PDB file of C-alpha atoms in Angstrom:
ATOM      1  CA  MET J 143     -20.650   3.568  13.844  1.00 81.00           C
ATOM      2  CA  ARG J 144     -17.492   3.779  15.879  1.00 88.00           C
ATOM      3  CA  GLU J 145     -15.335   0.814  16.809  1.00 88.00           C
ATOM      4  CA  ALA J 146     -16.141   1.279  20.510  1.00 90.00           C
ATOM      5  CA  LYS J 147     -19.862   0.938  19.798  1.00 90.00           C
ATOM      6  CA  LEU J 148     -19.236  -2.199  17.743  1.00 87.00           C
ATOM      7  CA  ARG J 149     -17.123  -3.710  20.531  1.00 90.00           C
ATOM      8  CA  GLU J 150     -19.859  -2.888  23.025  1.00 91.00           C
ATOM      9  CA  TYR J 151     -22.395  -4.709  20.859  1.00 90.00           C
ATOM     10  CA  LEU J 152     -20.092  -7.697  20.283  1.00 88.00           C
ATOM     11  CA  ASN J 153     -19.482  -8.023  24.032  1.00 91.00           C
ATOM     12  CA  THR J 154     -23.209  -8.645  24.518  1.00 93.00           C
ATOM     13  CA  LEU J 155     -23.090 -11.726  22.287  1.00 90.00           C
ATOM     14  CA  GLU J 156     -22.352 -15.280  23.373  1.00 92.00           C
ATOM     15  CA  THR J 157     -19.585 -17.150  21.518  1.00 92.00           C
ATOM     16  CA  ASN J 158     -22.040 -19.075  19.329  1.00 93.00           C
ATOM     17  CA  GLN J 159     -23.966 -15.897  18.495  1.00 92.00           C
ATOM     18  CA  LEU J 160     -20.722 -14.189  17.582  1.00 90.00           C
ATOM     19  CA  LYS J 161     -19.763 -17.057  15.270  1.00 91.00           C
ATOM     20  CA  GLU J 162     -23.177 -16.908  13.606  1.00 93.00           C
ATOM     21  CA  GLU J 163     -22.834 -13.141  13.201  1.00 91.00           C
ATOM     22  CA  ILE J 164     -19.474 -13.587  11.448  1.00 90.00           C
ATOM     23  CA  VAL J 165     -20.861 -16.287   9.150  1.00 92.00           C
ATOM     24  CA  GLU J 166     -23.816 -14.038   8.262  1.00 93.00           C
ATOM     25  CA  VAL J 167     -21.522 -11.099   7.454  1.00 91.00           C
ATOM     26  CA  PHE J 168     -19.345 -13.483   5.429  1.00 89.00           C
ATOM     27  CA  LYS J 169     -22.355 -14.548   3.358  1.00 90.00           C
ATOM     28  CA  VAL J 170     -23.579 -11.001   2.720  1.00 92.00           C
ATOM     29  CA  PHE J 171     -20.413  -8.985   2.002  1.00 88.00           C
ATOM     30  CA  ASP J 172     -17.860  -9.860  -0.679  1.00 84.00           C
ATOM     31  CA  ASP J 173     -15.147  -7.805   1.037  1.00 81.00           C
ATOM     32  CA  VAL J 174     -15.564  -9.928   4.166  1.00 84.00           C
ATOM     33  CA  LYS J 175     -15.345 -13.105   2.057  1.00 83.00           C
ATOM     34  CA  ASN J 176     -12.164 -11.829   0.451  1.00 77.00           C
ATOM     35  CA  TYR J 177     -10.738 -10.840   3.833  1.00 77.00           C
ATOM     36  CA  TYR J 178     -11.283 -14.285   5.354  1.00 82.00           C
ATOM     37  CA  ASN J 179     -10.119 -16.063   2.213  1.00 77.00           C
ATOM     38  CA  LEU J 180      -6.876 -14.115   2.392  1.00 71.00           C
ATOM     39  CA  LYS J 181      -6.523 -14.492   6.142  1.00 75.00           C
ATOM     40  CA  ILE J 182      -7.039 -18.254   6.005  1.00 79.00           C
ATOM     41  CA  SER J 183      -5.005 -18.909   2.847  1.00 74.00           C
ATOM     42  CA  GLY J 184      -1.725 -16.995   2.644  1.00 66.00           C
ATOM     43  CA  LYS J 185      -1.144 -18.259  -0.909  1.00 74.00           C
ATOM     44  CA  LEU J 186      -4.241 -16.448  -2.087  1.00 78.00           C
ATOM     45  CA  GLU J 187      -2.845 -13.159  -0.797  1.00 79.00           C
ATOM     46  CA  GLU J 188       0.455 -13.789  -2.563  1.00 85.00           C
ATOM     47  CA  SER J 189      -1.332 -14.394  -5.864  1.00 86.00           C
ATOM     48  CA  LEU J 190      -3.416 -11.247  -5.361  1.00 88.00           C
ATOM     49  CA  LEU J 191      -0.240  -9.231  -4.712  1.00 93.00           C
ATOM     50  CA  ARG J 192       1.309 -10.634  -7.898  1.00 94.00           C
ATOM     51  CA  ALA J 193      -1.840  -9.816  -9.871  1.00 94.00           C
ATOM     52  CA  CYS J 194      -1.889  -6.239  -8.554  1.00 95.00           C
ATOM     53  CA  LYS J 195       1.760  -5.782  -9.508  1.00 96.00           C
ATOM     54  CA  GLU J 196       0.995  -7.046 -13.012  1.00 96.00           C
ATOM     55  CA  ARG J 197      -1.923  -4.622 -13.286  1.00 94.00           C
ATOM     56  CA  LEU J 198       0.358  -1.734 -12.265  1.00 95.00           C
ATOM     57  CA  VAL J 199       2.874  -2.710 -14.954  1.00 94.00           C
ATOM     58  CA  GLU J 200       0.004  -2.807 -17.447  1.00 91.00           C
ATOM     59  CA  GLU J 201      -1.058   0.724 -16.496  1.00 88.00           C
ATOM     60  CA  PHE J 202       2.425   2.043 -17.237  1.00 84.00           C
ATOM     61  CA  SER J 203       2.959  -0.024 -20.390  1.00 83.00           C
ATOM     62  CA  ASN J 204       0.995   2.404 -22.585  1.00 70.00           C
ATOM     63  CA  TYR J 205       2.673   5.425 -21.048  1.00 64.00           C
ATOM     64  CA  PRO J 206       3.779   7.940 -22.463  1.00 61.00           C
ATOM     65  CA  ASN J 207       1.641   7.286 -25.569  1.00 65.00           C
ATOM     66  CA  ASN J 208      -1.534   7.517 -23.503  1.00 67.00           C
ATOM     67  CA  LYS J 209      -2.268   9.434 -20.335  1.00 76.00           C
ATOM     68  CA  ILE J 210      -1.731   7.626 -17.077  1.00 80.00           C
ATOM     69  CA  ARG J 211      -5.027   6.468 -15.657  1.00 85.00           C
ATOM     70  CA  TYR J 212      -4.542   7.612 -12.072  1.00 86.00           C
ATOM     71  CA  TYR J 213      -7.977   6.398 -11.068  1.00 90.00           C
ATOM     72  CA  LYS J 214      -6.970   2.876 -12.158  1.00 91.00           C
ATOM     73  CA  ILE J 215      -3.696   3.013 -10.245  1.00 92.00           C
ATOM     74  CA  SER J 216      -5.512   4.320  -7.191  1.00 93.00           C
ATOM     75  CA  GLU J 217      -8.144   1.602  -7.592  1.00 94.00           C
ATOM     76  CA  ILE J 218      -5.481  -1.121  -7.700  1.00 95.00           C
ATOM     77  CA  LEU J 219      -3.715   0.206  -4.611  1.00 96.00           C
ATOM     78  CA  MET J 220      -6.916   0.802  -2.618  1.00 94.00           C
ATOM     79  CA  GLU J 221      -8.400  -2.562  -3.546  1.00 91.00           C
ATOM     80  CA  PHE J 222      -5.334  -4.316  -2.203  1.00 93.00           C
ATOM     81  CA  GLN J 223      -5.182  -2.099   0.909  1.00 92.00           C
ATOM     82  CA  ASN J 224      -8.777  -2.973   1.738  1.00 88.00           C
ATOM     83  CA  ILE J 225      -8.395  -6.703   1.195  1.00 84.00           C
ATOM     84  CA  SER J 226      -4.862  -7.467   2.343  1.00 86.00           C
ATOM     85  CA  THR J 227      -4.341  -8.676   5.891  1.00 83.00           C
ATOM     86  CA  ARG J 228      -0.562  -8.222   5.959  1.00 90.00           C
ATOM     87  CA  ALA J 229       1.069  -4.828   6.412  1.00 95.00           C
ATOM     88  CA  TYR J 230       4.237  -6.107   4.752  1.00 96.00           C
ATOM     89  CA  ASP J 231       2.397  -6.878   1.512  1.00 95.00           C
ATOM     90  CA  LYS J 232       0.612  -3.509   1.543  1.00 96.00           C
ATOM     91  CA  VAL J 233       3.938  -1.684   1.780  1.00 97.00           C
ATOM     92  CA  ASP J 234       5.510  -3.989  -0.795  1.00 97.00           C
ATOM     93  CA  LEU J 235       2.857  -3.059  -3.368  1.00 98.00           C
ATOM     94  CA  MET J 236       3.130   0.671  -2.635  1.00 97.00           C
ATOM     95  CA  LEU J 237       6.915   0.664  -2.936  1.00 96.00           C
ATOM     96  CA  TYR J 238       6.637  -1.410  -6.104  1.00 96.00           C
ATOM     97  CA  TYR J 239       4.374   1.268  -7.597  1.00 95.00           C
ATOM     98  CA  ILE J 240       6.784   4.025  -6.561  1.00 92.00           C
ATOM     99  CA  ASP J 241       9.771   2.189  -8.013  1.00 90.00           C
ATOM    100  CA  LEU J 242       7.867   1.431 -11.217  1.00 90.00           C
ATOM    101  CA  ALA J 243       6.750   5.052 -11.623  1.00 88.00           C
ATOM    102  CA  MET J 244      10.217   6.429 -10.902  1.00 85.00           C
ATOM    103  CA  GLY J 245      11.668   4.024 -13.461  1.00 83.00           C
ATOM    104  CA  TYR J 246       9.258   5.292 -16.093  1.00 81.00           C
ATOM    105  CA  ILE J 247      10.037   8.891 -15.193  1.00 79.00           C
ATOM    106  CA  GLN J 248      13.741   8.185 -15.547  1.00 78.00           C
ATOM    107  CA  LEU J 249      13.303   6.214 -18.778  1.00 77.00           C
ATOM    108  CA  ASN J 250      10.973   8.684 -20.479  1.00 73.00           C
ATOM    109  CA  GLY J 251      12.180  11.940 -18.931  1.00 71.00           C
ATOM    110  CA  ILE J 252       8.612  12.800 -18.011  1.00 68.00           C
ATOM    111  CA  ARG J 253       7.692  15.514 -15.522  1.00 68.00           C
ATOM    112  CA  ASP J 254       4.044  14.888 -14.737  1.00 74.00           C
ATOM    113  CA  GLU J 255       2.997  16.911 -11.674  1.00 78.00           C
ATOM    114  CA  LYS J 256       0.006  14.671 -10.993  1.00 83.00           C
ATOM    115  CA  LEU J 257       2.302  11.642 -10.932  1.00 82.00           C
ATOM    116  CA  ILE J 258       4.672  13.397  -8.521  1.00 80.00           C
ATOM    117  CA  ILE J 259       1.774  14.223  -6.188  1.00 83.00           C
ATOM    118  CA  SER J 260       0.588  10.610  -6.385  1.00 86.00           C
ATOM    119  CA  LEU J 261       4.067   9.331  -5.537  1.00 86.00           C
ATOM    120  CA  GLU J 262       4.347  11.708  -2.587  1.00 84.00           C
ATOM    121  CA  GLY J 263       1.041  10.528  -1.135  1.00 88.00           C
ATOM    122  CA  VAL J 264       1.725   6.826  -1.627  1.00 92.00           C
ATOM    123  CA  PHE J 265       5.245   7.164  -0.213  1.00 89.00           C
ATOM    124  CA  GLU J 266       3.961   8.879   2.922  1.00 88.00           C
ATOM    125  CA  LYS J 267       1.275   6.198   3.387  1.00 92.00           C
ATOM    126  CA  ALA J 268       3.863   3.447   2.960  1.00 93.00           C
ATOM    127  CA  LEU J 269       6.119   5.069   5.539  1.00 90.00           C
ATOM    128  CA  ASN J 270       3.255   5.392   8.003  1.00 90.00           C
ATOM    129  CA  ILE J 271       2.508   1.674   7.682  1.00 94.00           C
ATOM    130  CA  ILE J 272       6.209   0.825   7.991  1.00 93.00           C
ATOM    131  CA  PHE J 273       6.641   2.815  11.204  1.00 90.00           C
ATOM    132  CA  LYS J 274       3.282   1.757  12.671  1.00 93.00           C
ATOM    133  CA  ASN J 275       4.127  -1.932  12.178  1.00 95.00           C
ATOM    134  CA  ASN J 276       7.863  -1.705  12.954  1.00 92.00           C
ATOM    135  CA  LEU J 277       8.875  -2.855   9.478  1.00 93.00           C
ATOM    136  CA  GLN J 278      11.841  -0.473   9.194  1.00 89.00           C
ATOM    137  CA  GLU J 279      14.441  -3.210   9.050  1.00 89.00           C
ATOM    138  CA  GLN J 280      12.573  -5.198   6.376  1.00 93.00           C
ATOM    139  CA  PHE J 281      12.186  -2.168   4.092  1.00 92.00           C
ATOM    140  CA  LYS J 282      15.413  -0.329   4.890  1.00 87.00           C
ATOM    141  CA  GLU J 283      17.110  -1.239   1.615  1.00 89.00           C
ATOM    142  CA  ALA J 284      14.054  -0.524  -0.556  1.00 89.00           C
ATOM    143  CA  ILE J 285      13.500   2.879   1.079  1.00 86.00           C
ATOM    144  CA  GLU J 286      17.149   3.828   0.688  1.00 82.00           C
ATOM    145  CA  LEU J 287      17.049   2.869  -3.008  1.00 83.00           C
ATOM    146  CA  ILE J 288      14.017   5.107  -3.545  1.00 81.00           C
ATOM    147  CA  ILE J 289      15.613   7.962  -1.617  1.00 77.00           C
ATOM    148  CA  ASN J 290      18.866   7.668  -3.547  1.00 77.00           C
ATOM    149  CA  LYS J 291      17.263   7.351  -7.007  1.00 74.00           C
ATOM    150  CA  ASN J 292      16.487  11.064  -6.954  1.00 62.00           C
ATOM    151  CA  VAL J 293      15.053  11.090 -10.499  1.00 59.00           C
ATOM    152  CA  ILE J 294      12.293  13.567  -9.744  1.00 58.00           C
ATOM    153  CA  ASN J 295      12.837  17.312  -9.825  1.00 55.00           C
ATOM    154  CA  SER J 296      10.214  18.113  -7.230  1.00 55.00           C
ATOM    155  CA  GLU J 297      11.252  20.204  -4.246  1.00 60.00           C
ATOM    156  CA  ASP J 298       8.329  18.853  -2.198  1.00 54.00           C
ATOM    157  CA  LEU J 299       9.316  15.261  -2.871  1.00 59.00           C
ATOM    158  CA  LYS J 300      12.979  16.027  -2.206  1.00 61.00           C
ATOM    159  CA  CYS J 301      11.973  17.488   1.181  1.00 64.00           C
ATOM    160  CA  ILE J 302       9.841  14.435   1.970  1.00 61.00           C
ATOM    161  CA  LEU J 303      12.673  12.119   0.944  1.00 63.00           C
ATOM    162  CA  GLN J 304      15.210  14.024   3.055  1.00 65.00           C
ATOM    163  CA  ASP J 305      12.864  14.082   6.071  1.00 66.00           C
ATOM    164  CA  THR J 306      12.212  10.398   5.516  1.00 64.00           C
ATOM    165  CA  LYS J 307      15.906   9.637   5.369  1.00 63.00           C
ATOM    166  CA  ASN J 308      16.455  11.467   8.663  1.00 66.00           C
ATOM    167  CA  ASN J 309      13.410   9.920  10.389  1.00 64.00           C
ATOM    168  CA  PHE J 310      14.206   6.490   9.043  1.00 62.00           C
ATOM    169  CA  GLN J 311      17.771   6.609  10.357  1.00 62.00           C
ATOM    170  CA  VAL J 312      16.576   7.824  13.778  1.00 60.00           C
ATOM    171  CA  LYS J 313      13.894   5.141  14.027  1.00 58.00           C
ATOM    172  CA  LEU J 314      16.271   2.432  12.814  1.00 57.00           C
ATOM    173  CA  LYS J 315      18.665   3.302  15.641  1.00 60.00           C
ATOM    174  CA  LYS J 316      15.826   2.750  18.131  1.00 58.00           C
ATOM    175  CA  VAL J 317      15.101  -0.745  16.769  1.00 51.00           C
TER     176      VAL J 317
END
């Protein structure tokens, strides 16, 4: 169903019916419960962000002895993206992952193509959220640190980072 169709349906409901509908959805779906728990209690979202960061550290702690479990990393990031109500926190977790991964690459001298591709995708998603929500100023320093780290020998990522640097500077001037 498209959002327009949902809005059309919701517009047919009275306020009390709408409240009952929300309560019913809350009872049935865990994701909705999590969403409202986070929306109502900001501290819960902060603890979830901390827990996700700890889980990311855990995933890298066995590396390079074991293979990186990309599905686990993706699961952690997606779980938080789906539950979090704050764009700032979503970007914070993505940039934390990127910084963590780049640190491990630098520390271990590892050139894992799958990791590079993962970093590229997450970085682009983070930038999209930053620009969409006008968070350039809040993440300016973090983005510049990532761009200047330059620990990855990937031409694609270097191009993305250079384009990002240019776009970021242009969009910052507009703010």
